């Protein structure tokens, strides 16, 4: 019988590798590691759980115990996965995608997210998209038009206005600036 662990702050493939290494180090039997969760083949002993929590904390991760926190972390991971790690264009409304992937009513999920995170889910999605825009601008491989299309903005003007509203400068100014202040995904 498998057991599911939920882990906070797993936001990239390197995080998956780090958790994988911790599980191997401790000798925990698992069948799958993916963003935000681990499928165990057997239940953890109290000693293993304490060891795991200690090792995860050293790396900036933590176990998530309650259902609401698990849902919120799953919502975040779905958004990050779609915006940062998908090779496909963002051609689906993320709010619809998250609701269908989790299998719960989006209004409930949105309300839960806002009550715990003190920002709306839509604001979170926008923040993630803007961080992705920053990353793509720094890489300097795509035009602003291509970035807008890839992230499903209706126009370059809309992307630019949203970018400026959040960062205080236009994307072109950001690209030229030496500051290029990007945030770590787990701090958004």
GROMACS .gro file of C-alpha atoms in nm:
model
  188
    1UNK     CA    1   0.000   0.000   0.000
    2UNK     CA    2   0.147   0.336  -0.100
    3UNK     CA    3   0.151   0.651   0.109
    4UNK     CA    4   0.179   1.008  -0.020
    5UNK     CA    5   0.406   1.273   0.133
    6UNK     CA    6   0.362   1.637   0.041
    7UNK     CA    7   0.667   1.861   0.045
    8UNK     CA    8   0.670   2.239   0.042
    9UNK     CA    9   0.904   2.446  -0.181
   10UNK     CA   10   0.980   2.178  -0.442
   11UNK     CA   11   0.970   2.406  -0.745
   12UNK     CA   12   1.214   2.269  -1.001
   13UNK     CA   13   1.375   1.951  -1.131
   14UNK     CA   14   1.681   2.011  -0.909
   15UNK     CA   15   1.446   2.009  -0.609
   16UNK     CA   16   1.319   1.667  -0.715
   17UNK     CA   17   1.680   1.543  -0.738
   18UNK     CA   18   1.762   1.690  -0.395
   19UNK     CA   19   1.464   1.515  -0.234
   20UNK     CA   20   1.548   1.192  -0.419
   21UNK     CA   21   1.900   1.207  -0.270
   22UNK     CA   22   1.765   1.266   0.081
   23UNK     CA   23   1.533   0.965   0.050
   24UNK     CA   24   1.822   0.745  -0.066
   25UNK     CA   25   2.049   0.874   0.211
   26UNK     CA   26   1.794   0.792   0.481
   27UNK     CA   27   1.697   0.463   0.316
   28UNK     CA   28   1.329   0.540   0.266
   29UNK     CA   29   1.147   0.309   0.023
   30UNK     CA   30   0.962   0.514  -0.241
   31UNK     CA   31   0.820   0.460  -0.588
   32UNK     CA   32   0.794   0.816  -0.725
   33UNK     CA   33   0.927   1.167  -0.661
   34UNK     CA   34   0.774   1.465  -0.841
   35UNK     CA   35   0.721   1.835  -0.774
   36UNK     CA   36   0.567   1.867  -0.429
   37UNK     CA   37   0.509   1.502  -0.355
   38UNK     CA   38   0.664   1.164  -0.292
   39UNK     CA   39   0.491   0.829  -0.319
   40UNK     CA   40   0.619   0.591  -0.051
   41UNK     CA   41   0.596   0.214  -0.067
   42UNK     CA   42   0.548   0.190   0.308
   43UNK     CA   43   0.458   0.416   0.596
   44UNK     CA   44   0.742   0.604   0.766
   45UNK     CA   45   0.850   0.523   1.118
   46UNK     CA   46   0.859   0.816   1.361
   47UNK     CA   47   1.240   0.810   1.344
   48UNK     CA   48   1.239   0.819   0.961
   49UNK     CA   49   0.987   1.104   0.959
   50UNK     CA   50   1.201   1.309   1.200
   51UNK     CA   51   1.514   1.236   0.998
   52UNK     CA   52   1.338   1.329   0.676
   53UNK     CA   53   1.201   1.653   0.821
   54UNK     CA   54   1.550   1.749   0.948
   55UNK     CA   55   1.718   1.675   0.614
   56UNK     CA   56   1.446   1.851   0.414
   57UNK     CA   57   1.466   2.159   0.637
   58UNK     CA   58   1.841   2.182   0.572
   59UNK     CA   59   1.759   2.215   0.202
   60UNK     CA   60   1.475   2.466   0.245
   61UNK     CA   61   1.191   2.213   0.212
   62UNK     CA   62   0.937   2.095   0.466
   63UNK     CA   63   0.673   1.827   0.502
   64UNK     CA   64   0.316   1.948   0.470
   65UNK     CA   65   0.073   1.789   0.708
   66UNK     CA   66  -0.274   1.934   0.665
   67UNK     CA   67  -0.506   1.903   0.366
   68UNK     CA   68  -0.545   2.277   0.301
   69UNK     CA   69  -0.170   2.334   0.288
   70UNK     CA   70  -0.133   2.035   0.058
   71UNK     CA   71  -0.394   2.176  -0.181
   72UNK     CA   72  -0.229   2.517  -0.189
   73UNK     CA   73   0.115   2.369  -0.250
   74UNK     CA   74  -0.031   2.152  -0.528
   75UNK     CA   75  -0.187   2.462  -0.687
   76UNK     CA   76   0.147   2.643  -0.676
   77UNK     CA   77   0.334   2.346  -0.820
   78UNK     CA   78   0.089   2.310  -1.108
   79UNK     CA   79   0.134   2.678  -1.197
   80UNK     CA   80   0.513   2.663  -1.173
   81UNK     CA   81   0.527   2.342  -1.373
   82UNK     CA   82   0.309   2.488  -1.650
   83UNK     CA   83   0.484   2.829  -1.665
   84UNK     CA   84   0.847   2.731  -1.608
   85UNK     CA   85   0.890   2.367  -1.702
   86UNK     CA   86   0.649   2.298  -1.985
   87UNK     CA   87   0.790   2.302  -2.337
   88UNK     CA   88   0.449   2.391  -2.478
   89UNK     CA   89   0.293   2.734  -2.516
   90UNK     CA   90   0.065   2.838  -2.234
   91UNK     CA   91  -0.259   2.802  -2.425
   92UNK     CA   92  -0.487   2.713  -2.138
   93UNK     CA   93  -0.631   2.934  -1.868
   94UNK     CA   94  -0.432   2.836  -1.558
   95UNK     CA   95  -0.731   2.877  -1.328
   96UNK     CA   96  -0.926   2.619  -1.533
   97UNK     CA   97  -0.623   2.392  -1.558
   98UNK     CA   98  -0.559   2.389  -1.182
   99UNK     CA   99  -0.924   2.323  -1.100
  100UNK     CA  100  -0.944   2.031  -1.342
  101UNK     CA  101  -0.608   1.882  -1.238
  102UNK     CA  102  -0.697   1.890  -0.868
  103UNK     CA  103  -1.056   1.787  -0.931
  104UNK     CA  104  -1.213   2.049  -0.708
  105UNK     CA  105  -1.423   2.355  -0.779
  106UNK     CA  106  -1.201   2.648  -0.874
  107UNK     CA  107  -1.404   2.893  -0.662
  108UNK     CA  108  -1.332   2.683  -0.354
  109UNK     CA  109  -0.962   2.654  -0.441
  110UNK     CA  110  -0.935   3.028  -0.509
  111UNK     CA  111  -1.104   3.115  -0.181
  112UNK     CA  112  -0.882   2.871   0.010
  113UNK     CA  113  -0.569   3.010  -0.156
  114UNK     CA  114  -0.661   3.372  -0.072
  115UNK     CA  115  -0.747   3.292   0.289
  116UNK     CA  116  -0.410   3.127   0.353
  117UNK     CA  117  -0.168   3.312   0.123
  118UNK     CA  118  -0.307   3.667   0.164
  119UNK     CA  119  -0.300   3.722  -0.214
  120UNK     CA  120  -0.545   3.597  -0.472
  121UNK     CA  121  -0.460   3.295  -0.684
  122UNK     CA  122  -0.479   3.517  -0.992
  123UNK     CA  123  -0.218   3.751  -0.840
  124UNK     CA  124   0.003   3.450  -0.772
  125UNK     CA  125  -0.029   3.335  -1.134
  126UNK     CA  126   0.055   3.684  -1.261
  127UNK     CA  127   0.361   3.699  -1.032
  128UNK     CA  128   0.485   3.367  -1.165
  129UNK     CA  129   0.427   3.473  -1.525
  130UNK     CA  130   0.615   3.799  -1.470
  131UNK     CA  131   0.909   3.609  -1.316
  132UNK     CA  132   0.911   3.388  -1.625
  133UNK     CA  133   0.908   3.700  -1.845
  134UNK     CA  134   1.213   3.828  -1.652
  135UNK     CA  135   1.390   3.498  -1.702
  136UNK     CA  136   1.318   3.495  -2.075
  137UNK     CA  137   1.426   3.858  -2.111
  138UNK     CA  138   1.756   3.780  -1.939
  139UNK     CA  139   1.815   3.480  -2.166
  140UNK     CA  140   1.763   3.717  -2.464
  141UNK     CA  141   1.653   3.435  -2.696
  142UNK     CA  142   1.295   3.550  -2.765
  143UNK     CA  143   1.142   3.881  -2.863
  144UNK     CA  144   0.884   4.039  -2.634
  145UNK     CA  145   0.619   3.943  -2.889
  146UNK     CA  146   0.730   3.579  -2.875
  147UNK     CA  147   0.734   3.587  -2.494
  148UNK     CA  148   0.383   3.733  -2.486
  149UNK     CA  149   0.262   3.460  -2.719
  150UNK     CA  150   0.438   3.181  -2.525
  151UNK     CA  151   0.282   3.294  -2.196
  152UNK     CA  152  -0.065   3.347  -2.349
  153UNK     CA  153  -0.083   3.725  -2.315
  154UNK     CA  154  -0.339   3.879  -2.548
  155UNK     CA  155  -0.085   4.139  -2.666
  156UNK     CA  156   0.262   4.276  -2.607
  157UNK     CA  157   0.102   4.593  -2.472
  158UNK     CA  158  -0.092   4.396  -2.209
  159UNK     CA  159   0.223   4.209  -2.101
  160UNK     CA  160   0.419   4.535  -2.087
  161UNK     CA  161   0.153   4.709  -1.878
  162UNK     CA  162   0.131   4.419  -1.634
  163UNK     CA  163   0.512   4.399  -1.612
  164UNK     CA  164   0.543   4.771  -1.544
  165UNK     CA  165   0.263   4.765  -1.286
  166UNK     CA  166   0.444   4.494  -1.088
  167UNK     CA  167   0.808   4.599  -1.138
  168UNK     CA  168   0.782   4.974  -1.185
  169UNK     CA  169   0.972   4.961  -1.515
  170UNK     CA  170   0.891   4.845  -1.867
  171UNK     CA  171   1.027   4.509  -1.990
  172UNK     CA  172   1.267   4.684  -2.229
  173UNK     CA  173   1.404   4.894  -1.941
  174UNK     CA  174   1.437   4.580  -1.729
  175UNK     CA  175   1.629   4.406  -2.005
  176UNK     CA  176   1.873   4.698  -2.025
  177UNK     CA  177   1.909   4.742  -1.650
  178UNK     CA  178   2.197   4.592  -1.464
  179UNK     CA  179   1.974   4.518  -1.165
  180UNK     CA  180   1.753   4.249  -1.318
  181UNK     CA  181   1.608   4.158  -0.981
  182UNK     CA  182   1.460   3.813  -1.005
  183UNK     CA  183   1.292   3.637  -0.718
  184UNK     CA  184   1.336   3.278  -0.616
  185UNK     CA  185   1.022   3.082  -0.712
  186UNK     CA  186   0.963   2.963  -0.359
  187UNK     CA  187   0.958   3.326  -0.237
  188UNK     CA  188   0.676   3.441  -0.463
   0.00000   0.00000   0.00000
